[in-house]
Every structure is written in structure tokens, then in C-alpha cells.
Short mmCIF file of C-alpha atoms and ligand atoms in Angstrom, two decimals:
data_model
loop_
_atom_site.label_atom_id
_atom_site.label_comp_id
_atom_site.label_asym_id
_atom_site.label_seq_id
_atom_site.Cartn_x
_atom_site.Cartn_y
_atom_site.Cartn_z
CA MET A 27 71.33 76.73 -5.11
CA HIS A 28 67.63 78.76 -3.60
CA LEU A 29 66.38 77.38 -0.64
CA ASP A 30 63.09 76.14 -2.25
CA ALA A 31 65.25 74.03 -4.75
CA LYS A 32 66.77 72.53 -1.72
CA LEU A 33 64.27 71.88 -0.04
CA SER A 34 62.50 70.48 -2.52
CA VAL A 35 64.97 67.97 -2.46
CA LEU A 36 65.51 67.16 0.32
CA ALA A 37 61.61 66.32 0.08
CA LEU A 38 62.51 64.22 -3.00
CA ALA A 39 65.13 62.45 -1.29
CA THR A 40 63.18 61.75 2.14
CA PHE A 41 60.31 60.77 0.04
CA VAL A 42 62.25 58.04 -1.90
CA GLY A 43 63.81 56.42 1.06
CA ALA A 44 60.11 56.25 2.85
CA VAL A 45 58.89 54.28 0.28
CA GLY A 46 61.69 52.39 -0.18
CA HIS A 47 61.53 52.40 -3.71
CA ALA A 48 62.69 55.24 -6.66
CA ALA A 49 60.29 57.63 -8.82
CA GLU A 50 60.23 59.34 -12.09
CA VAL A 51 60.82 62.83 -11.04
CA THR A 52 61.49 66.21 -12.63
CA THR A 53 63.60 68.80 -11.53
CA PRO A 54 61.77 71.03 -8.48
CA THR A 55 61.78 74.83 -9.46
CA THR A 56 59.04 76.34 -7.02
CA LYS A 57 57.99 75.20 -3.49
CA THR A 58 56.63 71.71 -3.57
CA PHE A 59 52.71 70.96 -2.88
CA GLY A 60 50.99 67.76 -2.97
CA LEU A 61 49.20 65.01 -1.30
CA VAL A 62 49.03 61.98 -0.15
CA ILE A 63 45.62 59.21 -0.20
CA HIS A 64 45.21 56.00 1.87
CA GLY A 65 42.48 52.90 1.41
CA GLY A 66 42.57 51.50 4.27
CA ALA A 67 45.60 48.95 5.32
CA GLY A 68 45.33 45.38 5.84
CA VAL A 69 45.97 41.22 4.95
CA ILE A 70 46.00 42.89 1.09
CA GLU A 71 47.57 40.41 -0.61
CA ARG A 72 48.63 39.96 -4.39
CA LYS A 73 48.02 36.39 -4.27
CA THR A 74 44.38 36.82 -2.89
CA MET A 75 43.34 39.14 -6.02
CA SER A 76 42.29 38.66 -8.79
CA ALA A 77 43.63 40.99 -11.65
CA GLU A 78 40.50 42.93 -12.10
CA VAL A 79 39.32 43.33 -8.35
CA GLU A 80 43.39 45.32 -8.65
CA ALA A 81 42.33 47.36 -11.71
CA GLN A 82 39.30 48.58 -9.95
CA TYR A 83 41.07 49.77 -7.05
CA ARG A 84 44.44 51.33 -9.36
CA VAL A 85 40.90 53.51 -11.78
CA ALA A 86 39.17 54.69 -7.92
CA LEU A 87 42.88 55.45 -6.20
CA THR A 88 44.44 57.13 -9.21
CA GLN A 89 40.40 59.40 -9.64
CA SER A 90 41.18 59.86 -5.91
CA ARG A 91 44.54 61.75 -5.80
CA ASP A 92 44.36 62.94 -9.02
CA ALA A 93 41.02 65.27 -8.48
CA GLY A 94 42.63 66.09 -5.16
CA TYR A 95 45.48 67.15 -6.72
CA ALA A 96 44.23 69.20 -9.81
CA ILE A 97 42.62 71.25 -6.72
CA LEU A 98 46.34 72.21 -5.67
CA ASP A 99 47.52 72.58 -8.88
CA GLU A 100 45.59 75.55 -9.44
CA GLY A 101 45.78 76.81 -6.27
CA GLY A 102 43.25 75.35 -4.27
CA THR A 103 43.50 74.96 -0.43
CA ALA A 104 44.39 71.50 1.10
CA LEU A 105 41.18 71.83 3.33
CA ASP A 106 39.18 71.04 -0.38
CA ALA A 107 41.38 69.05 -1.72
CA VAL A 108 41.61 66.67 1.17
CA ILE A 109 37.70 66.47 0.66
CA ALA A 110 37.55 66.07 -2.68
CA ALA A 111 39.93 63.30 -2.73
CA ILE A 112 37.85 61.33 -0.02
CA LYS A 113 34.99 62.24 -1.35
CA ILE A 114 35.35 59.91 -4.63
CA LEU A 115 36.90 57.21 -2.21
CA GLU A 116 33.74 57.35 -0.14
CA ASP A 117 31.64 56.91 -3.46
CA PHE A 118 33.15 53.49 -4.28
CA PRO A 119 32.18 50.74 -2.81
CA LEU A 120 35.52 48.92 -2.57
CA PHE A 121 36.07 51.06 0.19
CA ASN A 122 35.21 50.75 4.11
CA ALA A 123 34.11 54.42 4.19
CA GLY A 124 30.74 55.48 2.77
CA LYS A 125 29.18 53.25 -0.22
CA GLY A 126 30.07 49.65 0.81
CA ALA A 127 31.22 50.61 4.66
CA VAL A 128 31.73 47.32 6.92
CA LEU A 129 28.77 46.52 8.88
CA THR A 130 28.15 46.48 12.69
CA ALA A 131 26.82 43.42 14.89
CA ASP A 132 23.58 44.72 14.05
CA GLY A 133 23.85 44.57 10.10
CA THR A 134 23.35 48.41 9.72
CA CYS A 135 26.51 50.49 8.89
CA GLU A 136 27.48 54.01 11.34
CA LEU A 137 29.95 56.22 10.13
CA ASP A 138 32.82 57.87 11.64
CA ALA A 139 35.32 60.58 9.77
CA SER A 140 37.31 63.60 10.87
CA ILE A 141 39.46 66.62 9.22
CA MET A 142 42.04 68.93 10.14
CA ASP A 143 43.58 72.28 9.32
CA GLY A 144 46.57 72.04 9.84
CA ARG A 145 46.63 76.27 9.27
CA THR A 146 44.26 77.00 12.60
CA GLN A 147 44.27 74.23 13.92
CA ALA A 148 40.71 73.90 13.42
CA ALA A 149 38.72 70.56 13.55
CA GLY A 150 35.97 68.65 13.10
CA ALA A 151 34.74 65.20 13.20
CA VAL A 152 31.11 62.91 13.49
CA ALA A 153 30.87 59.52 14.70
CA GLY A 154 28.19 56.70 14.37
CA ILE A 155 26.38 58.43 11.82
CA ARG A 156 24.23 56.23 9.62
CA GLN A 157 22.72 58.42 6.86
CA ILE A 158 25.15 60.75 5.44
CA LYS A 159 26.18 60.08 2.05
CA ASN A 160 30.12 61.69 2.62
CA PRO A 161 30.37 61.33 6.31
CA ILE A 162 33.85 63.75 5.36
CA THR A 163 31.45 66.73 3.96
CA LEU A 164 29.99 66.57 7.71
CA ALA A 165 33.13 66.19 9.33
CA ARG A 166 34.25 69.56 7.64
CA ALA A 167 30.39 70.72 8.32
CA VAL A 168 31.30 70.42 12.01
CA MET A 169 34.29 72.44 12.13
CA GLU A 170 33.51 75.63 10.30
CA LYS A 171 29.74 75.81 11.06
CA SER A 172 29.16 74.02 14.52
CA GLU A 173 31.15 75.52 18.07
CA HIS A 174 31.57 72.06 18.60
CA VAL A 175 34.36 70.05 17.63
CA MET A 176 32.68 66.20 17.11
CA LEU A 177 29.37 65.12 17.38
CA THR A 178 27.80 61.82 17.09
CA GLY A 179 24.72 59.76 16.07
CA ASP A 180 21.47 61.40 15.59
CA GLY A 181 23.10 64.61 16.99
CA ALA A 182 25.21 64.53 14.39
CA GLU A 183 22.45 64.15 11.86
CA ARG A 184 20.41 66.81 13.42
CA PHE A 185 23.12 69.09 12.77
CA ALA A 186 23.10 67.86 9.13
CA LYS A 187 19.15 68.16 8.67
CA GLN A 188 19.84 71.66 9.77
CA GLN A 189 22.52 72.47 7.15
CA GLY A 190 20.59 71.75 4.37
CA TYR A 191 22.23 68.20 4.24
CA GLU A 192 19.71 65.06 2.31
CA LEU A 193 19.86 61.97 4.09
CA VAL A 194 20.42 58.76 2.84
CA GLY A 195 18.33 55.72 4.44
CA ASN A 196 21.24 53.10 5.45
CA GLU A 197 20.77 50.61 2.77
CA TYR A 198 22.55 53.44 0.13
CA PHE A 199 25.96 51.65 2.14
CA GLN A 200 25.35 48.35 2.76
CA THR A 201 26.54 45.81 0.47
CA GLU A 202 26.46 42.03 -0.02
CA PHE A 203 29.96 41.73 0.23
CA ARG A 204 30.00 43.37 3.69
CA ARG A 205 27.32 41.53 4.30
CA LYS A 206 29.20 37.53 3.48
CA GLN A 207 31.80 39.49 5.95
CA LEU A 208 29.86 39.50 8.39
CA GLU A 209 28.46 36.40 8.21
CA ALA A 210 31.41 35.40 8.51
CA ALA A 211 32.79 37.08 11.23
CA LYS A 212 29.63 36.23 13.48
CA LYS A 213 30.68 32.26 12.46
CA ARG A 214 33.77 33.00 14.09
CA GLU A 215 32.85 34.94 17.08
CA ALA A 216 30.26 31.61 18.19
CA ALA A 217 32.50 29.30 17.87
CA LYS A 218 34.79 31.36 20.35
CA PRO A 219 34.77 30.86 23.94
CA THR A 220 33.34 34.15 25.40
CA SER A 221 35.27 33.56 28.89
CA ALA A 222 38.38 33.94 26.74
CA LEU A 223 37.51 37.43 26.34
CA SER A 224 37.67 38.12 30.59
CA VAL A 225 41.23 37.69 31.06
CA PRO A 226 42.63 41.49 31.31
CA GLY A 227 46.10 42.08 29.33
CA VAL A 228 46.09 38.42 27.86
CA PHE A 229 45.95 37.64 24.18
CA PRO A 230 44.09 33.90 25.08
CA VAL A 231 44.54 32.09 22.04
CA ALA A 232 41.04 31.35 21.22
CA LEU A 233 41.34 35.27 19.88
CA ALA A 234 43.80 35.04 18.28
CA ASP A 235 41.51 33.52 15.37
CA GLN A 236 39.33 36.39 15.72
CA ASP A 237 41.96 38.08 15.68
CA HIS A 238 43.63 37.59 13.15
CA PHE A 239 40.06 37.25 10.91
CA THR A 240 39.76 41.69 12.47
CA ARG A 241 43.14 41.93 10.62
CA THR A 242 41.80 40.39 7.23
CA ALA A 243 38.46 41.40 7.40
CA ARG A 244 38.55 45.18 8.10
CA TYR A 245 40.87 47.19 4.77
CA GLY A 246 39.25 49.99 3.45
CA THR A 247 38.89 53.03 5.96
CA VAL A 248 40.03 56.28 3.09
CA GLY A 249 42.48 59.39 3.91
CA CYS A 250 44.13 62.34 2.65
CA VAL A 251 46.77 64.35 3.70
CA ALA A 252 48.02 67.57 1.58
CA LEU A 253 50.11 70.58 1.24
CA ASP A 254 48.66 73.39 -0.79
CA LYS A 255 50.94 76.36 -2.46
CA SER A 256 50.32 78.43 0.28
CA GLY A 257 52.50 76.49 2.46
CA ASN A 258 49.06 75.14 4.09
CA LEU A 259 48.43 71.33 5.80
CA ALA A 260 45.22 69.19 5.97
CA ALA A 261 44.24 65.97 7.11
CA GLY A 262 41.16 63.37 6.58
CA THR A 263 39.70 59.94 7.23
CA SER A 264 36.63 58.28 6.82
CA THR A 265 35.72 55.23 7.70
CA GLY A 266 32.51 52.50 8.66
CA GLY A 267 35.19 51.01 11.32
CA MET A 268 35.11 47.08 12.19
CA THR A 269 32.88 44.57 10.63
CA ASN A 270 30.21 43.10 13.33
CA LYS A 271 31.59 46.36 15.80
CA LYS A 272 28.87 46.43 18.96
CA PHE A 273 27.48 48.96 21.35
CA GLY A 274 28.45 51.99 19.32
CA ARG A 275 31.80 51.34 18.78
CA VAL A 276 34.11 54.13 18.16
CA GLY A 277 37.24 53.86 16.62
CA ASP A 278 40.97 55.65 15.98
CA ALA A 279 39.43 57.57 12.17
CA PRO A 280 37.27 60.36 14.08
CA ILE A 281 39.29 60.96 16.70
CA ILE A 282 41.66 64.25 16.34
CA GLY A 283 45.11 63.25 17.64
CA ALA A 284 44.46 59.45 16.87
CA GLY A 285 43.35 59.05 13.25
CA THR A 286 43.68 62.39 11.84
CA TYR A 287 46.49 65.53 12.68
CA ALA A 288 46.97 68.56 10.92
CA ASN A 289 49.09 71.30 11.86
CA ASN A 290 51.28 73.43 9.72
CA ALA A 291 54.11 73.51 12.14
CA THR A 292 55.14 70.18 11.63
CA CYS A 293 52.59 67.99 9.29
CA ALA A 294 49.83 66.22 8.70
CA VAL A 295 48.78 62.34 9.46
CA SER A 296 45.87 60.16 8.19
CA ALA A 297 45.83 56.53 9.55
CA THR A 298 44.62 53.84 8.93
CA GLY A 299 44.51 50.32 10.80
CA TRP A 300 43.30 48.44 13.98
CA GLY A 301 41.53 51.55 15.41
CA GLU A 302 41.97 50.71 19.55
CA TYR A 303 45.01 50.50 19.29
CA PHE A 304 45.56 53.39 16.96
CA ILE A 305 43.53 54.99 20.05
CA ARG A 306 45.80 54.14 22.71
CA VAL A 307 48.83 55.31 21.27
CA GLY A 308 47.25 58.13 19.79
CA VAL A 309 48.77 57.91 16.38
CA ALA A 310 48.69 60.87 14.43
CA ARG A 311 49.68 63.83 17.35
CA ASP A 312 52.49 61.31 18.24
CA ILE A 313 54.18 61.75 14.70
CA ALA A 314 53.94 65.24 14.83
CA ALA A 315 54.74 65.79 18.81
CA GLN A 316 57.85 63.87 17.75
CA MET A 317 59.45 66.21 14.86
CA GLU A 318 57.78 69.12 17.27
CA TYR A 319 59.62 68.38 20.45
CA LYS A 320 62.29 66.37 18.69
CA GLY A 321 63.32 67.73 15.54
CA SER A 322 62.63 64.35 13.93
CA ARG A 323 62.23 64.12 10.19
CA VAL A 324 58.73 62.89 8.59
CA THR A 325 59.73 59.32 8.24
CA ASP A 326 61.75 58.90 11.72
CA ALA A 327 58.89 60.12 13.48
CA ALA A 328 56.22 57.76 11.24
CA LYS A 329 58.03 54.84 12.16
CA VAL A 330 58.62 55.19 15.61
CA THR A 331 54.96 55.70 15.98
CA LEU A 332 54.33 52.47 14.53
CA ALA A 333 56.88 50.06 16.04
CA LYS A 334 54.43 51.48 18.94
CA VAL A 335 51.44 50.19 18.11
CA SER A 336 53.16 46.98 16.75
CA ALA A 337 54.79 46.17 19.77
CA LEU A 338 50.78 46.31 21.45
CA GLY A 339 50.10 44.14 18.78
CA GLY A 340 48.10 46.40 16.75
CA ASP A 341 48.41 46.75 12.63
CA GLY A 342 47.91 49.20 10.60
CA GLY A 343 49.86 52.20 8.75
CA VAL A 344 49.89 56.02 8.16
CA ILE A 345 50.14 58.34 5.32
CA CYS A 346 52.07 61.91 6.41
CA ILE A 347 53.00 64.93 4.31
CA ASP A 348 55.66 67.65 6.41
CA LYS A 349 55.30 71.11 5.80
CA ASP A 350 58.13 70.83 3.00
CA GLY A 351 56.64 67.67 1.09
CA ASN A 352 58.29 65.25 2.57
CA VAL A 353 56.30 62.15 2.50
CA ALA A 354 56.01 58.99 4.88
CA LEU A 355 53.65 56.22 4.16
CA PRO A 356 54.94 53.25 6.19
CA PHE A 357 52.61 50.43 7.31
CA ASN A 358 53.02 47.06 9.32
CA SER A 359 50.39 44.93 7.58
CA ALA A 360 50.41 42.88 4.36
CA GLY A 361 49.38 45.95 1.86
CA MET A 362 47.81 49.17 1.91
CA TYR A 363 45.97 50.71 -0.66
CA ARG A 364 47.65 54.45 -0.87
CA GLY A 365 49.30 56.69 -3.68
CA TYR A 366 50.77 60.34 -3.89
CA LYS A 367 51.40 62.63 -6.61
CA LEU A 368 53.89 65.83 -5.64
CA SER A 369 54.57 69.20 -7.88
CA THR A 370 58.23 67.63 -8.11
CA GLY A 371 56.75 65.23 -10.41
CA ALA A 372 56.70 62.06 -8.16
CA ALA A 373 53.13 60.00 -8.02
CA THR A 374 52.37 56.53 -7.28
CA ILE A 375 49.72 54.10 -6.47
CA GLU A 376 50.56 51.26 -4.67
CA ILE A 377 48.70 48.40 -3.36
CA PHE A 378 50.88 45.35 -1.98
CA GLY A 379 53.74 45.58 0.27
CA PRO A 380 57.19 44.28 -0.13
CA ARG A 381 56.69 41.62 1.67
N1 LIG B 19 40.66 52.62 12.13
C1 LIG B 19 39.44 51.89 11.47
C2 LIG B 19 38.85 51.70 12.33
O1 LIG B 19 39.21 51.56 14.02
C3 LIG B 19 39.15 50.88 10.38
C4 LIG B 19 40.88 51.42 9.37
O2 LIG B 19 41.03 52.10 8.88
O3 LIG B 19 40.60 50.15 8.89
O4 LIG B 19 38.14 52.07 12.83
#
């Protein structure tokens, strides 16, 4: 068998194992390319989602995935595909990124995003920005047009202005749905004794309730990982963070190595979940490091890393694609908005978990 064909068969076998169900495929003839997207992980359950809302999510995810795939199919770069797929999700108010992002304790939206080019290991990130319609595009500008990797808040927006970005008012991002979520979060917080917060290393009972809310009211971060026809990988992630976040809180999404990572030698990863835990595990880089140092397969590496998040008490998921087109989409939450499309013909959009 031709080497490329062998790789593609391997890619297919791994991908089927990773997601736990089979899909229609065609026999691959050329080197595999494709992409994986996510729209956040969390308490996403069939019993609480109407058919209408589910249909809206499916439309958004399909549009995003297909726009990114079309770029790859036409010979475009993984970076361009990642940007195109994420921009679409940022514009859909359903997701916790761009328009429709969750609200901070002050009732505003503060957005985080990052991108990484697996070919050069160049990376760009923005955190706590309030006025840029598509944060992922500013992350790319930081990577390509500045000498830095991460810019935050006002400084990031001054840079954006310099680059010719039009700023939008923060109201553009805010929705009624997120306002209600914030109100609910504040009520729960008010009912919780503050002393519970001061016991380091212990998860007090009072926090367990808050914990449940944090798990349920956060989902919707978006991300994309892509492998192009030239064998280049890229990863990007964009989010509003967590409902009721305070004090300029920044999650894992804009942190290279935690929420986002790409290296042509191994894989591209975008994460979603309770960011504090994903930062502590260094999730995205941990997956790539297992492949680099141990020769692990991407599915195994992703599972091992996610188990570390679980062991600490965190929840969420990752999407990964490796240099040969193997994909893995594990999550330890109830559901994760997700989809992929590969040149092998494999394609899907999924929302709920097996449980
Ligand atoms: N990881 C994001 C954060 O902590 C939130 C999420 O993915 O749901 O900011």
C-alpha cells in the first residue's frame, strides 16, 4: 500500500476509535487534510435542549466547519481555515465568544482569544478585550504584526486601532440570555458564605453548589484545529470566559500551551472547559508533549491529559488533529458542541455525550 494511503487508513482507524462511533468514509487517495471545531463543553443535555435550539446549534456548527474546510480544499492554509471557522462562531450569539459572550461580574463582556501556527510556532493572543468584534482576528494580528505574543485590555485595543480595526461598543456582545445567567450566578454567590472561599486546597460544601453553576452556565467557547494540504497545522480558541468572572480574570483560552497549541511535529489542540484547571495542567502543550517525548498517539495523549484535569476536579474537553490527520475529541463533561470534516470523507456534527 502506498505510504500516504496507509497513513490515511491509520488516520481513519484512530478517528473512529476516538469518537466511539463509525462514520461514512471514502477510500483516501491523497494525504489527509481537514479540520475539527468545537463550540464549548459543559452540561449540555438532550433533555434540556429544545429541537429548535439544537437545530440552530447544528446550523452554526455546520457553517463554521464547512467554511473552514472549503478553504483547505481550495489549497488554503490551516491558519486561514481556523480564522474563518472561528469568526463564524464568534458572530453567532449562541456561543460564548464574540457576540453572545458571557458577562463579567460588572455586566460587561471581556473577551480572550489565541492562535498558533504549527509551521513556525508563531503565536498571538489577546485577553480582556471589550471592543473588537472578532477577537480571533486580533490574536492573529498580534502574531503577525507585533513583536509580542499576548496583549491585554486597553493596550490590545490601542494596538487594534493602530492596525485599522474599527472598535464596537460593548453592548454589541451583550445578550439577554447572558444577562439572566449573570443574575442567577450572583444570586447563588450571595447565598454562599464567603469564609468557604478561604480554605485552601479544600472543596467546601458551599462551593459545590457554586461549582455546579460554574459547570452549567459557561459553555460556548469556540475553537478550531486544522491540517492543510501542505501538512501545516494551526489551532485557535476564542471565548468570553466564565459568567460572573471578576478582577480581570483570564482563562486558558488565550494562554498558549493551555487552551491552544500547534506544532507541525505533533498536533494542534484547542481546549474548552473550566479554564483554571486547564491552565494548571497546561492541557494543550501536555498533549503535544506526550506525542513528542513518548511517541503517544493523539487519542491516547488527549485522554491522559484530560484525566489529569478530571483528577483535579475540572471538566471540559479538547479537540485535536495530528500531523497525519488523526483526530481526537474527548470530553469529560455531559456534552460538547463539536464537528469535523476530513478529506477522507469523514464528517460529523455532534452535541451530546454518550451518557
Ligand atoms: N475555557 C474557558 C475559560 O475558562 C471557558 C470555556 O471553555 O467554557 O475561560
